[in-house]
PDB file of C-alpha atoms in Angstrom:
ATOM      1  CA  MET M 300     -22.593  -3.218  15.549  1.00  0.00           C
ATOM      2  CA  LEU M 301     -18.840  -3.425  15.601  1.00  0.00           C
ATOM      3  CA  LYS M 302     -18.945  -6.564  13.558  1.00  0.00           C
ATOM      4  CA  LYS M 303     -20.405  -4.538  11.032  1.00  0.00           C
ATOM      5  CA  LEU M 304     -18.833  -1.490  10.988  1.00  0.00           C
ATOM      6  CA  ALA M 305     -15.131  -3.422  10.245  1.00  0.00           C
ATOM      7  CA  ILE M 306     -16.764  -5.013   8.004  1.00  0.00           C
ATOM      8  CA  SER M 307     -17.843  -2.137   5.484  1.00  0.00           C
ATOM      9  CA  LEU M 308     -14.293  -0.243   6.611  1.00  0.00           C
ATOM     10  CA  LEU M 309     -12.421  -3.178   5.081  1.00  0.00           C
ATOM     11  CA  THR M 310     -14.773  -3.972   1.718  1.00  0.00           C
ATOM     12  CA  LEU M 311     -14.240   0.248   0.967  1.00  0.00           C
ATOM     13  CA  PHE M 312     -10.581   0.030   1.453  1.00  0.00           C
ATOM     14  CA  LEU M 313     -10.313  -3.526  -0.921  1.00  0.00           C
ATOM     15  CA  GLY M 314     -12.259  -1.873  -2.573  1.00  0.00           C
ATOM     16  CA  LEU M 315     -10.385   1.738  -2.777  1.00  0.00           C
ATOM     17  CA  ASN M 316      -7.132  -0.299  -3.265  1.00  0.00           C
ATOM     18  CA  LEU M 317      -8.302  -2.286  -6.593  1.00  0.00           C
ATOM     19  CA  LEU M 318      -9.505   1.085  -8.273  1.00  0.00           C
ATOM     20  CA  LEU M 319      -6.691   2.333  -6.898  1.00  0.00           C
ATOM     21  CA  ALA M 320      -4.453  -0.350  -8.615  1.00  0.00           C
ATOM     22  CA  GLN M 321      -6.511  -1.026 -11.840  1.00  0.00           C
ATOM     23  CA  SER M 322      -7.043   2.937 -12.636  1.00  0.00           C
ATOM     24  CA  GLY M 323      -3.735   2.733 -14.722  1.00  0.00           C
ATOM     25  CA  GLU M 324      -2.829   6.133 -13.050  1.00  0.00           C
ATOM     26  CA  ILE M 325       0.875   4.020 -12.182  1.00  0.00           C
ATOM     27  CA  THR M 326       1.370   2.641 -15.459  1.00  0.00           C
ATOM     28  CA  VAL M 327       4.410   1.834 -16.209  1.00  0.00           C
ATOM     29  CA  ASN M 328       5.254   3.040 -20.361  1.00  0.00           C
ATOM     30  CA  LYS M 329       6.954  -1.268 -21.663  1.00  0.00           C
ATOM     31  CA  SER M 330       9.332   1.942 -23.283  1.00  0.00           C
ATOM     32  CA  TYR M 331      11.835   3.083 -21.549  1.00  0.00           C
ATOM     33  CA  ALA M 332      14.703   3.721 -23.236  1.00  0.00           C
ATOM     34  CA  ASP M 333      13.684   7.024 -23.667  1.00  0.00           C
ATOM     35  CA  GLY M 334      13.578   7.781 -20.151  1.00  0.00           C
ATOM     36  CA  ASP M 335       9.800   8.621 -19.801  1.00  0.00           C
ATOM     37  CA  ILE M 336       7.334   7.287 -17.547  1.00  0.00           C
ATOM     38  CA  LYS M 337       3.139   7.323 -18.553  1.00  0.00           C
ATOM     39  CA  ILE M 338       1.307   8.233 -15.973  1.00  0.00           C
ATOM     40  CA  SER M 339      -2.432   8.153 -16.548  1.00  0.00           C
ATOM     41  CA  ASP M 340      -2.650   9.917 -20.219  1.00  0.00           C
ATOM     42  CA  GLU M 341       0.901  12.389 -20.016  1.00  0.00           C
ATOM     43  CA  HIS M 342       3.956  11.381 -20.414  1.00  0.00           C
ATOM     44  CA  ILE M 343       6.898  12.955 -18.289  1.00  0.00           C
ATOM     45  CA  SER M 344      10.033  12.655 -18.246  1.00  0.00           C
ATOM     46  CA  LEU M 345      11.955  11.553 -14.704  1.00  0.00           C
ATOM     47  CA  MET M 346      14.483  14.506 -15.458  1.00  0.00           C
ATOM     48  CA  GLU M 347      11.718  16.244 -15.072  1.00  0.00           C
ATOM     49  CA  ILE M 348      10.688  14.925 -11.279  1.00  0.00           C
ATOM     50  CA  PRO M 349      12.894  17.403  -8.679  1.00  0.00           C
ATOM     51  CA  ASP M 350      14.692  15.380  -6.622  1.00  0.00           C
ATOM     52  CA  SER M 351      12.935  16.773  -3.452  1.00  0.00           C
ATOM     53  CA  VAL M 352       9.943  15.101  -3.891  1.00  0.00           C
ATOM     54  CA  TYR M 353      11.706  11.497  -3.663  1.00  0.00           C
ATOM     55  CA  PHE M 354      12.181  10.075  -0.424  1.00  0.00           C
ATOM     56  CA  ASP M 355      15.857   8.964   1.210  1.00  0.00           C
ATOM     57  CA  GLY M 356      14.185   5.947   2.280  1.00  0.00           C
ATOM     58  CA  LEU M 357      16.361   7.366   5.252  1.00  0.00           C
ATOM     59  CA  SER M 358      13.792  10.103   7.404  1.00  0.00           C
ATOM     60  CA  ALA M 359       9.982   9.349   9.503  1.00  0.00           C
ATOM     61  CA  ILE M 360       7.026  11.234   7.492  1.00  0.00           C
ATOM     62  CA  LYS M 361       3.798  12.136   9.499  1.00  0.00           C
ATOM     63  CA  ILE M 362       0.535  10.563   7.674  1.00  0.00           C
ATOM     64  CA  GLU M 363      -1.675  13.842   6.875  1.00  0.00           C
ATOM     65  CA  GLY M 364      -5.058  13.263   8.728  1.00  0.00           C
ATOM     66  CA  THR M 365      -3.616  10.135  11.061  1.00  0.00           C
ATOM     67  CA  ASP M 366      -1.224   9.711  13.977  1.00  0.00           C
ATOM     68  CA  ILE M 367       1.478   6.922  11.887  1.00  0.00           C
ATOM     69  CA  TYR M 368       4.504   8.345  10.685  1.00  0.00           C
ATOM     70  CA  ILE M 369       6.229   5.856   7.845  1.00  0.00           C
ATOM     71  CA  THR M 370       9.248   5.339   6.035  1.00  0.00           C
ATOM     72  CA  PRO M 371       8.772   5.268   2.814  1.00  0.00           C
ATOM     73  CA  PRO M 372      11.439   3.545   0.388  1.00  0.00           C
ATOM     74  CA  LYS M 373      13.932   5.188  -1.167  1.00  0.00           C
ATOM     75  CA  ALA M 374      12.671   7.149  -4.035  1.00  0.00           C
ATOM     76  CA  PHE M 375       8.684   6.820  -3.495  1.00  0.00           C
ATOM     77  CA  ARG M 376       6.946  10.066  -3.640  1.00  0.00           C
ATOM     78  CA  LEU M 377       3.435  11.741  -2.336  1.00  0.00           C
ATOM     79  CA  LYS M 378       1.309  10.589  -5.089  1.00  0.00           C
ATOM     80  CA  ASP M 379       0.608  14.675  -6.923  1.00  0.00           C
ATOM     81  CA  GLY M 380      -3.034  15.713  -4.492  1.00  0.00           C
ATOM     82  CA  SER M 381      -2.662  12.921  -2.380  1.00  0.00           C
ATOM     83  CA  ASN M 382      -1.466  13.164   1.243  1.00  0.00           C
ATOM     84  CA  ASN M 383      -0.661   9.399   2.100  1.00  0.00           C
ATOM     85  CA  LEU M 384      -0.696   7.688  -1.125  1.00  0.00           C
ATOM     86  CA  LEU M 385       2.784   6.417  -2.084  1.00  0.00           C
ATOM     87  CA  VAL M 386       4.159   5.860  -5.285  1.00  0.00           C
ATOM     88  CA  GLN M 387       7.489   4.969  -7.012  1.00  0.00           C
ATOM     89  CA  ASP M 388       6.818   5.464 -10.860  1.00  0.00           C
ATOM     90  CA  TRP M 389       9.125   3.403 -12.738  1.00  0.00           C
ATOM     91  CA  THR M 390       7.447   0.163 -11.204  1.00  0.00           C
ATOM     92  CA  SER M 391       4.522   0.378 -10.577  1.00  0.00           C
ATOM     93  CA  SER M 392       4.236   0.110  -7.194  1.00  0.00           C
ATOM     94  CA  ASN M 393       2.227   2.321  -4.386  1.00  0.00           C
ATOM     95  CA  ILE M 394       1.464   2.630  -0.782  1.00  0.00           C
ATOM     96  CA  LEU M 395      -1.432   3.057   0.458  1.00  0.00           C
ATOM     97  CA  ILE M 396      -1.980   4.802   4.744  1.00  0.00           C
ATOM     98  CA  GLN M 397      -5.458   4.815   6.202  1.00  0.00           C
ATOM     99  CA  GLN M 398      -5.720   4.901   9.755  1.00  0.00           C
ATOM    100  CA  MET M 399      -9.327   3.357  11.098  1.00  0.00           C
ATOM    101  CA  PRO M 400     -11.346   3.950  14.108  1.00  0.00           C
ATOM    102  CA  VAL M 401     -12.034   0.700  14.897  1.00  0.00           C
ATOM    103  CA  SER M 402      -9.757  -1.827  17.118  1.00  0.00           C
ATOM    104  CA  TYR M 403      -7.200  -3.897  15.852  1.00  0.00           C
ATOM    105  CA  LYS M 404      -8.227  -7.477  17.265  1.00  0.00           C
ATOM    106  CA  SER M 405     -12.090  -6.693  16.776  1.00  0.00           C
ATOM    107  CA  MET M 406     -10.820  -5.984  12.737  1.00  0.00           C
ATOM    108  CA  ILE M 407      -8.358  -9.643  12.598  1.00  0.00           C
ATOM    109  CA  ALA M 408     -11.622 -11.052  14.249  1.00  0.00           C
ATOM    110  CA  ASN M 409     -14.036 -10.022  11.023  1.00  0.00           C
ATOM    111  CA  ILE M 410     -11.278 -11.009   8.387  1.00  0.00           C
ATOM    112  CA  SER M 411     -10.470 -14.099   6.379  1.00  0.00           C
ATOM    113  CA  ALA M 412      -9.290 -15.588   3.616  1.00  0.00           C
ATOM    114  CA  GLU M 413     -13.206 -16.081   1.975  1.00  0.00           C
ATOM    115  CA  THR M 414     -13.037 -11.571   3.206  1.00  0.00           C
ATOM    116  CA  PHE M 415     -10.691 -11.082   0.358  1.00  0.00           C
ATOM    117  CA  THR M 416     -11.252 -13.176  -2.618  1.00  0.00           C
ATOM    118  CA  LYS M 417     -14.635 -12.381  -2.028  1.00  0.00           C
ATOM    119  CA  GLN M 418     -13.068  -9.146  -3.632  1.00  0.00           C
ATOM    120  CA  GLY M 419     -11.904 -10.700  -6.005  1.00  0.00           C
ATOM    121  CA  PHE M 420      -8.312 -10.922  -4.744  1.00  0.00           C
ATOM    122  CA  GLU M 421      -5.745 -14.332  -4.701  1.00  0.00           C
ATOM    123  CA  TYR M 422      -5.203 -15.101  -1.196  1.00  0.00           C
ATOM    124  CA  ILE M 423      -1.858 -16.248  -0.991  1.00  0.00           C
ATOM    125  CA  ASN M 424      -0.511 -16.256   2.963  1.00  0.00           C
ATOM    126  CA  LYS M 425      -0.283 -14.209   6.147  1.00  0.00           C
ATOM    127  CA  TYR M 426       1.399 -14.156   9.046  1.00  0.00           C
ATOM    128  CA  GLU M 427       1.566 -11.961  11.919  1.00  0.00           C
ATOM    129  CA  ALA M 428       4.317  -9.260  13.133  1.00  0.00           C
ATOM    130  CA  PHE M 429       5.585  -6.835  14.820  1.00  0.00           C
ATOM    131  CA  THR M 430       6.165  -2.750  14.113  1.00  0.00           C
ATOM    132  CA  LYS M 431       8.715  -0.698  14.418  1.00  0.00           C
ATOM    133  CA  SER M 432       6.340   0.455  17.953  1.00  0.00           C
ATOM    134  CA  GLY M 433       5.787  -2.515  19.025  1.00  0.00           C
ATOM    135  CA  ASN M 434       2.429  -2.971  17.702  1.00  0.00           C
ATOM    136  CA  GLU M 435       1.036  -6.253  16.959  1.00  0.00           C
ATOM    137  CA  GLY M 436       0.297  -6.530  13.729  1.00  0.00           C
ATOM    138  CA  THR M 437      -1.076  -8.895  10.555  1.00  0.00           C
ATOM    139  CA  VAL M 438       0.559  -9.193   7.185  1.00  0.00           C
ATOM    140  CA  TYR M 439      -2.222 -10.905   4.435  1.00  0.00           C
ATOM    141  CA  VAL M 440      -0.648 -11.126   0.767  1.00  0.00           C
ATOM    142  CA  LEU M 441      -2.343 -11.273  -1.840  1.00  0.00           C
ATOM    143  CA  GLY M 442      -2.840 -11.851  -6.230  1.00  0.00           C
ATOM    144  CA  PHE M 443      -4.527 -10.130  -8.142  1.00  0.00           C
ATOM    145  CA  VAL M 444      -4.629  -9.224 -12.447  1.00  0.00           C
ATOM    146  CA  SER M 445      -4.826  -4.942 -13.404  1.00  0.00           C
ATOM    147  CA  GLY M 446      -4.776  -5.105 -16.929  1.00  0.00           C
ATOM    148  CA  GLU M 447      -2.055  -7.074 -18.345  1.00  0.00           C
ATOM    149  CA  TRP M 448      -0.101  -7.282 -15.234  1.00  0.00           C
ATOM    150  CA  GLU M 449       0.185  -9.806 -12.363  1.00  0.00           C
ATOM    151  CA  TYR M 450       0.397  -7.941  -8.736  1.00  0.00           C
ATOM    152  CA  GLU M 451       0.805  -8.845  -5.546  1.00  0.00           C
ATOM    153  CA  ARG M 452      -0.550  -7.096  -2.711  1.00  0.00           C
ATOM    154  CA  LEU M 453       1.198  -6.323   1.113  1.00  0.00           C
ATOM    155  CA  VAL M 454      -2.075  -5.182   3.632  1.00  0.00           C
ATOM    156  CA  LEU M 455      -0.421  -4.345   7.197  1.00  0.00           C
ATOM    157  CA  LEU M 456      -3.177  -4.174   9.592  1.00  0.00           C
ATOM    158  CA  SER M 457      -1.798  -3.090  13.424  1.00  0.00           C
ATOM    159  CA  GLY M 458      -3.676  -1.331  16.610  1.00  0.00           C
ATOM    160  CA  ASP M 459      -4.011  -1.387  20.260  1.00  0.00           C
ATOM    161  CA  GLY M 460      -7.810  -1.026  21.482  1.00  0.00           C
ATOM    162  CA  LYS M 461      -9.274   2.098  19.600  1.00  0.00           C
ATOM    163  CA  LYS M 462      -7.812   2.543  16.397  1.00  0.00           C
ATOM    164  CA  THR M 463      -6.411   0.462  13.234  1.00  0.00           C
ATOM    165  CA  ALA M 464      -3.949   1.479  10.633  1.00  0.00           C
ATOM    166  CA  TRP M 465      -4.670  -0.283   7.214  1.00  0.00           C
ATOM    167  CA  ILE M 466      -1.389  -0.280   4.812  1.00  0.00           C
ATOM    168  CA  SER M 467      -1.430  -1.239   1.494  1.00  0.00           C
ATOM    169  CA  ALA M 468       1.175  -2.501  -0.569  1.00  0.00           C
ATOM    170  CA  ASN M 469       1.322  -2.765  -4.346  1.00  0.00           C
ATOM    171  CA  TYR M 470       3.904  -4.164  -6.378  1.00  0.00           C
ATOM    172  CA  PRO M 471       4.155  -6.591  -9.729  1.00  0.00           C
ATOM    173  CA  VAL M 472       5.105  -9.775  -9.497  1.00  0.00           C
ATOM    174  CA  MET M 473       7.625  -9.912 -11.787  1.00  0.00           C
ATOM    175  CA  MET M 474       9.767  -6.736  -9.409  1.00  0.00           C
ATOM    176  CA  LYS M 475       8.521  -9.096  -6.292  1.00  0.00           C
ATOM    177  CA  HIS M 476      12.835 -10.331  -6.327  1.00  0.00           C
ATOM    178  CA  LEU M 477      13.510  -5.755  -5.821  1.00  0.00           C
ATOM    179  CA  LEU M 478       9.894  -5.120  -3.929  1.00  0.00           C
ATOM    180  CA  PHE M 479       9.045  -7.479  -1.464  1.00  0.00           C
ATOM    181  CA  GLU M 480      11.462  -6.848   0.848  1.00  0.00           C
ATOM    182  CA  VAL M 481      11.293  -2.579   0.110  1.00  0.00           C
ATOM    183  CA  LEU M 482       7.951  -2.322   1.036  1.00  0.00           C
ATOM    184  CA  GLU M 483       7.858  -5.283   4.148  1.00  0.00           C
ATOM    185  CA  LYS M 484      10.411  -3.391   5.825  1.00  0.00           C
ATOM    186  CA  SER M 485       8.705   0.023   5.116  1.00  0.00           C
ATOM    187  CA  ILE M 486       5.175  -1.352   6.139  1.00  0.00           C
ATOM    188  CA  LEU M 487       6.466  -2.948   9.087  1.00  0.00           C
ATOM    189  CA  ASN M 488       8.626   0.533  10.103  1.00  0.00           C
ATOM    190  CA  ILE M 489       5.456   2.404  10.914  1.00  0.00           C
ATOM    191  CA  GLU M 490       4.802   4.146  13.780  1.00  0.00           C
ATOM    192  CA  PHE M 491       1.396   5.575  15.763  1.00  0.00           C
TER     193      PHE M 491
END
């Protein structure tokens, strides 16, 4: 029963994450000269977004509806209308935070490289890590293509005997040298 629940939740969240990445919701316009970015079908100027909506990279926030605290990278913000999707508009990067009522050990026991490849992802790597609060975790590095852009995704699963934090961080491969360490540090900085 737990195995079926874990697989169902995994499939649901992988699908949701892929949908978010492919939705165009955070697509960056190729013209940077005028300071405009394109989100969906609307153009907004970066100068029109108040600085107060951006995180400072130093303070932890509690994700509504979960027990998870995360320190978002500097210049990330909560996506409008969302309480668990952090975005940085001009790099097409995002972090999605979820908490599932399944033990970490049972979740990890049901995940393999094939789990991700069946969902259309390229399995790149897996490594063990510990979060700021000392919880054991597993980070998966995946690849996917959205439109013309190649992306990578860090998926952190961490938890205890009752719940699992599922955190996905997407970034364009062409910006990996700038974003990988920043996103990895942020997702491993969770407390719950």
